[in-house]
mmCIF file of C-alpha atoms in Angstrom:
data_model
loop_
_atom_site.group_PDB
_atom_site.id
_atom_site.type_symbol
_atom_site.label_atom_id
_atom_site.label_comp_id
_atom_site.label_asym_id
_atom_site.label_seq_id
_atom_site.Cartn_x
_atom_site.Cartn_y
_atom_site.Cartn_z
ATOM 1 C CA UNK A 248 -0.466 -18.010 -4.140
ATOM 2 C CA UNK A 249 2.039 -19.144 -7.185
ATOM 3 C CA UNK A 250 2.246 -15.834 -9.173
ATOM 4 C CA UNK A 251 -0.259 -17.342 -11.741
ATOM 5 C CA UNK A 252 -3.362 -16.889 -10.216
ATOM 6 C CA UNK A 253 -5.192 -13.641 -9.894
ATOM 7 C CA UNK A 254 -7.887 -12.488 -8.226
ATOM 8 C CA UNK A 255 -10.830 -9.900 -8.467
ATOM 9 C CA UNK A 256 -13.691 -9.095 -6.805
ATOM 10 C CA UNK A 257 -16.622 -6.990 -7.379
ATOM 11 C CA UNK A 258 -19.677 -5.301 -5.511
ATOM 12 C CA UNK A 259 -22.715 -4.040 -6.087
ATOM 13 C CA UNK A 260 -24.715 -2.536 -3.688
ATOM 14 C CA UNK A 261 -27.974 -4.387 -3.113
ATOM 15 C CA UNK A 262 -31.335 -2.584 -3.071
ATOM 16 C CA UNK A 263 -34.834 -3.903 -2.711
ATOM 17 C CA UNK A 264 -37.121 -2.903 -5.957
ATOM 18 C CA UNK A 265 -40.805 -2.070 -4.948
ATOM 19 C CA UNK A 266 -42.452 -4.953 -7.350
ATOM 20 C CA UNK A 267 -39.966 -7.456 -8.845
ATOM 21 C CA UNK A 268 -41.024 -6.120 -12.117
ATOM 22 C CA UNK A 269 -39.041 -2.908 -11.564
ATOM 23 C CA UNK A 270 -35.532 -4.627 -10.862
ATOM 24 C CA UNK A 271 -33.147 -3.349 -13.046
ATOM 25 C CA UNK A 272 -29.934 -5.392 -14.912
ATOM 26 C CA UNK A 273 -26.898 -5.186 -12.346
ATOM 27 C CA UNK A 274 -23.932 -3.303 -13.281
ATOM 28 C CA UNK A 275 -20.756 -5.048 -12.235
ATOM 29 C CA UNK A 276 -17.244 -3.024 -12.166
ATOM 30 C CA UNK A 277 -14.476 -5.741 -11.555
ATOM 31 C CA UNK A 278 -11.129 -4.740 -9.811
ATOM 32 C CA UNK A 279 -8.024 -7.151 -9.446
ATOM 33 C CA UNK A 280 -6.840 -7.637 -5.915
ATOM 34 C CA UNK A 281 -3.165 -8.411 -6.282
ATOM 35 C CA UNK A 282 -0.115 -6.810 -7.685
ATOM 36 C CA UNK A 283 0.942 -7.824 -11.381
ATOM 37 C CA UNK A 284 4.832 -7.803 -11.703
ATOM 38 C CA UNK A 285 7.580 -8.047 -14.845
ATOM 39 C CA UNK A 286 10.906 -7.613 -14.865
ATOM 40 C CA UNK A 287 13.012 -5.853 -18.205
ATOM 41 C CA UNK A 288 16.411 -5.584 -18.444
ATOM 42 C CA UNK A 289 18.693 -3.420 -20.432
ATOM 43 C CA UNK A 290 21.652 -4.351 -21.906
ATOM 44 C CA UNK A 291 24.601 -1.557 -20.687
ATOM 45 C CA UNK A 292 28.232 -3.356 -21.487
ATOM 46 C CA UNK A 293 30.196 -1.212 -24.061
ATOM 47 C CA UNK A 294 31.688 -3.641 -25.873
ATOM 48 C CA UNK A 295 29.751 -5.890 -28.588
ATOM 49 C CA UNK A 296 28.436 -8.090 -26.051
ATOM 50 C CA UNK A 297 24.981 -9.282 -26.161
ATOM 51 C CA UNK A 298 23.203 -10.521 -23.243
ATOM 52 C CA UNK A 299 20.803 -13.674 -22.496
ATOM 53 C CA UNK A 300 18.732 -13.808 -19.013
ATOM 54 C CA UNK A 301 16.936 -16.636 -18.181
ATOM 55 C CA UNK A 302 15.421 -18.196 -14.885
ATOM 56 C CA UNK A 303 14.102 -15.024 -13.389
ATOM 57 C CA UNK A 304 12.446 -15.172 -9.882
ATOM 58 C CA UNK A 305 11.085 -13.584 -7.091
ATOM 59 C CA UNK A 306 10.488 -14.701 -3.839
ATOM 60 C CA UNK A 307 7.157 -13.078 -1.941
ATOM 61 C CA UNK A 308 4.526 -14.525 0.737
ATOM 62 C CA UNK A 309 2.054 -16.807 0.157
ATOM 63 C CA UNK A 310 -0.799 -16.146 2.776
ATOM 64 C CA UNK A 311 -2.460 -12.731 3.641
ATOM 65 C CA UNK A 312 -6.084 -11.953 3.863
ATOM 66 C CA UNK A 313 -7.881 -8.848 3.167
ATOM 67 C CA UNK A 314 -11.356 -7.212 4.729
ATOM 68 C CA UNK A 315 -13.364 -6.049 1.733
ATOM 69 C CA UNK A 316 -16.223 -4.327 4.038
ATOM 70 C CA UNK A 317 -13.759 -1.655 4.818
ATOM 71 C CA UNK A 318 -13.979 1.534 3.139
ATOM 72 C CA UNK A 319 -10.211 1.337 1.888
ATOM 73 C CA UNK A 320 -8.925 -2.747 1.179
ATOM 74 C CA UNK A 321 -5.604 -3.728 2.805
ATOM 75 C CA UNK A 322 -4.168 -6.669 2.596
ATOM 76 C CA UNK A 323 -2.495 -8.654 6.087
ATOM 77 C CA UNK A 324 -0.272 -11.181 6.283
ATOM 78 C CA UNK A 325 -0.576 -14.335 7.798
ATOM 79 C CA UNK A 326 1.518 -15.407 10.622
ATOM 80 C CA UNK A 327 1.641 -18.572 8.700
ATOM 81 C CA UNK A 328 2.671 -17.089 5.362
ATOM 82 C CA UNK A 329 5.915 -18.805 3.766
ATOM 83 C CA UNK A 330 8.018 -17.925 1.218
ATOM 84 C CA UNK A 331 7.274 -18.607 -2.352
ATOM 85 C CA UNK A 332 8.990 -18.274 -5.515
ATOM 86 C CA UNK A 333 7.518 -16.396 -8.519
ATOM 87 C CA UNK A 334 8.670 -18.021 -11.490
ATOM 88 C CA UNK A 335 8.989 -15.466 -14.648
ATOM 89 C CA UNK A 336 10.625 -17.464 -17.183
ATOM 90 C CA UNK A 337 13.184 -16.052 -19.397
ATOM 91 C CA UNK A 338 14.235 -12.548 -20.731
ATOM 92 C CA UNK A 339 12.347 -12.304 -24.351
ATOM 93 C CA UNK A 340 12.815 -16.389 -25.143
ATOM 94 C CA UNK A 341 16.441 -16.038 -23.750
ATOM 95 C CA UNK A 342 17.514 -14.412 -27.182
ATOM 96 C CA UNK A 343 21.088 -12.308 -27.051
ATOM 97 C CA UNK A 344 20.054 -8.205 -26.926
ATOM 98 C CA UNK A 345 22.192 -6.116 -27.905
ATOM 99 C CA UNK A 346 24.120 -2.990 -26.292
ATOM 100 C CA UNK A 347 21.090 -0.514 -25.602
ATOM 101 C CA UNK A 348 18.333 -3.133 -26.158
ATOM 102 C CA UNK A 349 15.493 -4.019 -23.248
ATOM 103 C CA UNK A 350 14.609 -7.472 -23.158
ATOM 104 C CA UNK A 351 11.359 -8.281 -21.015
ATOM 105 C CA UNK A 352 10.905 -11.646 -19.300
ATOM 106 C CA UNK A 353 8.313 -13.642 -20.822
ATOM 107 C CA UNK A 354 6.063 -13.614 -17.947
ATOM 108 C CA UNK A 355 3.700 -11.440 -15.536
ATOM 109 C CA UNK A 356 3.442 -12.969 -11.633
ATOM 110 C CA UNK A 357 1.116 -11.573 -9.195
ATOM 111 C CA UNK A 358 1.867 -10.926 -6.093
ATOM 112 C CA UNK A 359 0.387 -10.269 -2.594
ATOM 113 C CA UNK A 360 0.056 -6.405 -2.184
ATOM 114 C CA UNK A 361 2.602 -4.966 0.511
ATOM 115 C CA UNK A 362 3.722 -1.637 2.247
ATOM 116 C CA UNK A 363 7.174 -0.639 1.748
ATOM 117 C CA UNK A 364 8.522 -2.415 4.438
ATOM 118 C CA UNK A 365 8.923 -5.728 2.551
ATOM 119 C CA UNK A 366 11.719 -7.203 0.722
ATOM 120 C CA UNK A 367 11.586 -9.371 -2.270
ATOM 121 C CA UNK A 368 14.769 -11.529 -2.922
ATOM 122 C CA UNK A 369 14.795 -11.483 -6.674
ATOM 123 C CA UNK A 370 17.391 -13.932 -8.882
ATOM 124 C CA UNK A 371 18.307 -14.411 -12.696
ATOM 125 C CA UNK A 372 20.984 -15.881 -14.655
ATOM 126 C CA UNK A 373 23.084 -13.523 -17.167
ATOM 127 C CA UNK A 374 25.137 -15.501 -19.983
ATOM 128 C CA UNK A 375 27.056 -12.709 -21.836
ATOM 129 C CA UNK A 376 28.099 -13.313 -25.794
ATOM 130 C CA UNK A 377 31.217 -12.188 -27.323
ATOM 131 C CA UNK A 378 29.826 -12.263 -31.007
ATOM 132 C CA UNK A 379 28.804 -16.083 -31.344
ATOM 133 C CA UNK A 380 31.002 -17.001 -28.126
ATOM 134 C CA UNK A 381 29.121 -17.746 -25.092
ATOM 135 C CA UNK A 382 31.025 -16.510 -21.977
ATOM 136 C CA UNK A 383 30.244 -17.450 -18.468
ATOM 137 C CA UNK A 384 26.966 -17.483 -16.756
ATOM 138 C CA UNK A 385 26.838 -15.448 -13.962
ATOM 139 C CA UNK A 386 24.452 -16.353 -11.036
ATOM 140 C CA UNK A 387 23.108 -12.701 -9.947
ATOM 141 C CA UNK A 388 20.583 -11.718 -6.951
ATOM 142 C CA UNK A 389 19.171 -8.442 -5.898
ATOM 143 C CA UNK A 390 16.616 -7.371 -3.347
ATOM 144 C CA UNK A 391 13.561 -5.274 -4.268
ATOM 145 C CA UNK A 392 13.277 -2.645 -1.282
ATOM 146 C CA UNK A 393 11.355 0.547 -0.154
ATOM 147 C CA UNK A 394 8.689 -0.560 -3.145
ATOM 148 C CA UNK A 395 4.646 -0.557 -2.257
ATOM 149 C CA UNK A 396 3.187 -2.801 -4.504
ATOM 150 C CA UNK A 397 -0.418 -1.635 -4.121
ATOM 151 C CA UNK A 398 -3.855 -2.901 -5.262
ATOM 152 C CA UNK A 399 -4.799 -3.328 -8.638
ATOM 153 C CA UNK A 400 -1.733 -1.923 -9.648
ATOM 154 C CA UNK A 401 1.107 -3.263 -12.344
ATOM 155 C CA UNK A 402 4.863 -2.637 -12.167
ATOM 156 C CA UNK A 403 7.755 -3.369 -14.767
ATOM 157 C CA UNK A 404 11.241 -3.178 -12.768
ATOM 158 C CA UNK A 405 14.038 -2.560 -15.353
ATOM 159 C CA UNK A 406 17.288 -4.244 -14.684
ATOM 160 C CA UNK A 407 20.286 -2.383 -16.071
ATOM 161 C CA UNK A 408 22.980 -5.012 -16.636
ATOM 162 C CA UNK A 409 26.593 -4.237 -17.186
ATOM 163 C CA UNK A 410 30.268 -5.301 -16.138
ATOM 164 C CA UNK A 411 30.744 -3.130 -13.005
ATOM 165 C CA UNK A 412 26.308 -3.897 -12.008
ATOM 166 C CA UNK A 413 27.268 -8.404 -12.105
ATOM 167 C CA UNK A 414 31.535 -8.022 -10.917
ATOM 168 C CA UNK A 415 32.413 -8.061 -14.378
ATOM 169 C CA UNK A 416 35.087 -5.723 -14.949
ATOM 170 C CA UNK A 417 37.236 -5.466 -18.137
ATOM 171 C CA UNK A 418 40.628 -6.677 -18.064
ATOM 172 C CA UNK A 419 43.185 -3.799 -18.549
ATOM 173 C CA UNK A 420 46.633 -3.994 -18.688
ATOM 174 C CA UNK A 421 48.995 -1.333 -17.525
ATOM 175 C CA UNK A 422 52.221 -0.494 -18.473
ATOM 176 C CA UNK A 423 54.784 -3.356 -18.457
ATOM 177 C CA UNK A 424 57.851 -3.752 -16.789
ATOM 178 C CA UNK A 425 60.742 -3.558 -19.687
ATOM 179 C CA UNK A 426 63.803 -5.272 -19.297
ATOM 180 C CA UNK A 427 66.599 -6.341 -21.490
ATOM 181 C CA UNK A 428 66.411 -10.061 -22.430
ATOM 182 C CA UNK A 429 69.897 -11.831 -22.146
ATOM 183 C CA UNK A 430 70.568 -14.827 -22.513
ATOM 184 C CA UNK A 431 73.704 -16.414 -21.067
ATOM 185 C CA UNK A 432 76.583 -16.961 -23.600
ATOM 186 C CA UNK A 433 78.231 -19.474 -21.111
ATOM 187 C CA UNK A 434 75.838 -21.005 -18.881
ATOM 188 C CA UNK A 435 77.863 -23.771 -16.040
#
């Protein structure tokens, strides 16, 4: 599993007609088996800073397998499942957002559906703009936690970025020490 691929399934219950001639058309009612994932984020500095995120990703399992003659579909994980990394792209074409803006990564993944015992190391870039100035890009990683990501179902995390969220605090200066400035009339 890459994050690209999904995967549905659907049932019908078979019956057998008394003459062939009374077999009616199928119905078919098709239901996705994964987890579809997005990540937004929200630009909350207080300055005129604007934000770009790019290289978003998420790092789930790659091998589970599920029982679909059970009344209620579960999914469990390999013994032999490895990490993989979800690759989402960038936040909206990596274009600056402003102060209050959401920016949405250009991409959907799907994932394996878990309980909420699993963790999901999740990593993105942040360059932040002073005007036209780029600043630095700061390397940041989070952990999804205590989240079921459950059948058929789609979630959109949003990512509130500010100063004090990536160790950016502002620079403040306090009050400075005052002293006379002399300068020696006859230095030896």
């Amino acid at each position: 599993l890459d994050g690209t691929d999904d995967l549905i399934y659907a049932e019908q219950q078979v019956t057998t007609p008394a003459t062939i001639t009374a077999m009616a058309p199928v119905g078919l009612s098709f239901k996705h088996l994964l987890s579809k994932v997005r990540f937004s984020f929200k630009n909350m500095f207080l300055n005129n800073e604007t934000l770009v995120v790019t290289d978003i990703k998420m790092t789930a399992k790659n091998k589970a397998s599920i029982d679909l003659t059970q009344p209620t579909y579960s999914w469990v994980f390999d013994a032999a499942a490895q990490d993989v990394v979800l690759n989402f792209g960038d936040a909206k074409s990596a274009q600056n957002f402003q102060i209050g803006q959401v920016a949405s990564c250009d991409a959907n993944c799907l994932t394996i559906p878990a309980d909420n015992t699993k963790e999901y190391a999740v990593t993105f870039n942040v360059t932040v703009y002073h005007g036209d100035q780029a600043g630095n890009t700061i390397p940041v990683s989070t952990t999804i936690k205590g989240v079921e990501f459950k059948i058929g179902t789609q979630y959109n995390f949003t990512v509130e970025l500010s100063g004090d969220a990536m160790g950016l605090k502002p620079i403040e200066f306090g009050d400075p020490i005052v002293e006379e400035w002399v300068t020696p009339t006859n230095p030896e």
